[in-house]
């Protein structure tokens, strides 16, 4: 089950469960869409993977699989990007399709 982390790892922007700006990689590294597009160029600085829009946990408990029963995560990961170090990763992966990295 996804952790649904509450903030962008780089800029610390709040990304609640219903945020349309939350992006994650396959390891659930969580960044806002602005950082993914403008700084990261769709390259995760932690694993080199690509990003997808993070799903939201349902609030409707009709199926009992909802945010009330399975709350979103509260763990904050704040690791602003070291732009110099990230340039090495970006140089290798920027022009490679995320599914081929």
CSV table of C-alpha atoms in Angstrom, one decimal, residues 7-99:
chain,number,residue,atom,x,y,z
A,7,UNK,CA,5.3,16.9,1.2
A,8,UNK,CA,7.7,17.4,-1.7
A,9,UNK,CA,11.1,16.1,-0.9
A,10,UNK,CA,12.8,19.1,-2.5
A,11,UNK,CA,10.8,22.2,-1.9
A,12,UNK,CA,8.7,21.0,1.0
A,13,UNK,CA,5.4,21.9,-0.7
A,14,UNK,CA,2.4,20.4,1.0
A,15,UNK,CA,1.0,17.5,-1.0
A,16,UNK,CA,-2.2,16.2,0.7
A,17,UNK,CA,-4.0,13.0,-0.3
A,18,UNK,CA,-6.1,14.9,-2.9
A,19,UNK,CA,-3.2,16.8,-4.5
A,20,UNK,CA,-3.1,16.8,-8.3
A,21,UNK,CA,0.5,17.9,-8.1
A,22,UNK,CA,2.0,14.9,-6.3
A,23,UNK,CA,4.4,12.8,-8.3
A,24,UNK,CA,6.1,9.5,-7.3
A,25,UNK,CA,8.7,7.1,-8.6
A,26,UNK,CA,8.6,3.4,-8.1
A,27,UNK,CA,10.2,3.7,-4.7
A,28,UNK,CA,7.6,6.3,-3.6
A,29,UNK,CA,10.1,9.2,-3.7
A,30,UNK,CA,7.6,12.1,-3.6
A,31,UNK,CA,8.0,15.4,-5.4
A,32,UNK,CA,5.6,18.1,-6.6
A,33,UNK,CA,5.0,18.4,-10.3
A,34,UNK,CA,6.8,21.8,-10.5
A,35,UNK,CA,10.0,20.3,-9.2
A,36,UNK,CA,9.7,17.2,-11.4
A,37,UNK,CA,9.2,19.3,-14.5
A,38,UNK,CA,11.4,22.3,-13.8
A,39,UNK,CA,14.3,20.9,-11.8
A,40,UNK,CA,14.3,17.1,-12.1
A,41,UNK,CA,13.4,16.7,-15.8
A,42,UNK,CA,11.4,13.5,-14.8
A,43,UNK,CA,14.6,11.9,-13.3
A,44,UNK,CA,14.4,10.8,-9.7
A,45,UNK,CA,17.5,12.1,-7.9
A,46,UNK,CA,17.4,9.1,-5.5
A,47,UNK,CA,17.0,6.2,-7.9
A,48,UNK,CA,17.2,7.5,-11.5
A,49,UNK,CA,13.7,6.4,-12.3
A,50,UNK,CA,10.8,8.4,-13.8
A,51,UNK,CA,7.7,9.9,-12.1
A,52,UNK,CA,4.0,9.2,-12.4
A,53,UNK,CA,1.1,11.1,-10.9
A,54,UNK,CA,0.5,9.8,-7.4
A,55,UNK,CA,-2.9,8.2,-6.9
A,56,UNK,CA,-5.2,9.4,-4.2
A,57,UNK,CA,-6.6,7.2,-1.5
A,58,UNK,CA,-10.4,7.0,-1.7
A,59,UNK,CA,-12.4,9.0,0.9
A,60,UNK,CA,-15.6,7.1,0.2
A,61,UNK,CA,-15.6,4.1,2.5
A,62,UNK,CA,-18.2,2.1,0.6
A,63,UNK,CA,-15.6,-0.7,0.0
A,64,UNK,CA,-14.0,-0.1,3.4
A,65,UNK,CA,-10.6,0.5,1.7
A,66,UNK,CA,-10.5,4.2,2.3
A,67,UNK,CA,-8.4,6.9,4.0
A,68,UNK,CA,-10.4,6.6,7.2
A,69,UNK,CA,-9.3,3.0,7.6
A,70,UNK,CA,-5.9,3.4,6.0
A,71,UNK,CA,-4.7,6.9,6.8
A,72,UNK,CA,-2.1,8.6,4.6
A,73,UNK,CA,1.5,8.7,5.7
A,74,UNK,CA,2.9,11.3,8.1
A,75,UNK,CA,6.6,10.7,7.5
A,76,UNK,CA,8.2,13.7,6.0
A,77,UNK,CA,11.2,13.2,3.8
A,78,UNK,CA,13.0,16.5,3.1
A,79,UNK,CA,16.2,16.1,1.1
A,80,UNK,CA,16.7,19.2,-1.0
A,81,UNK,CA,18.5,18.2,-4.2
A,82,UNK,CA,22.2,18.8,-4.4
A,83,UNK,CA,22.2,20.3,-7.9
A,84,UNK,CA,25.8,19.7,-8.6
A,85,UNK,CA,25.6,16.0,-7.7
A,86,UNK,CA,22.3,15.6,-9.4
A,87,UNK,CA,23.8,16.9,-12.7
A,88,UNK,CA,25.8,13.7,-13.0
A,89,UNK,CA,22.6,11.6,-12.7
A,90,UNK,CA,20.6,13.9,-15.0
A,91,UNK,CA,23.3,13.8,-17.7
A,92,UNK,CA,23.1,10.0,-17.8
A,93,UNK,CA,19.3,9.6,-17.7
A,94,UNK,CA,17.7,12.8,-19.0
A,95,UNK,CA,17.3,11.5,-22.6
A,96,UNK,CA,16.5,7.9,-21.7
A,97,UNK,CA,12.9,6.8,-21.5
A,98,UNK,CA,12.1,6.0,-17.8
A,99,UNK,CA,11.1,2.4,-18.8
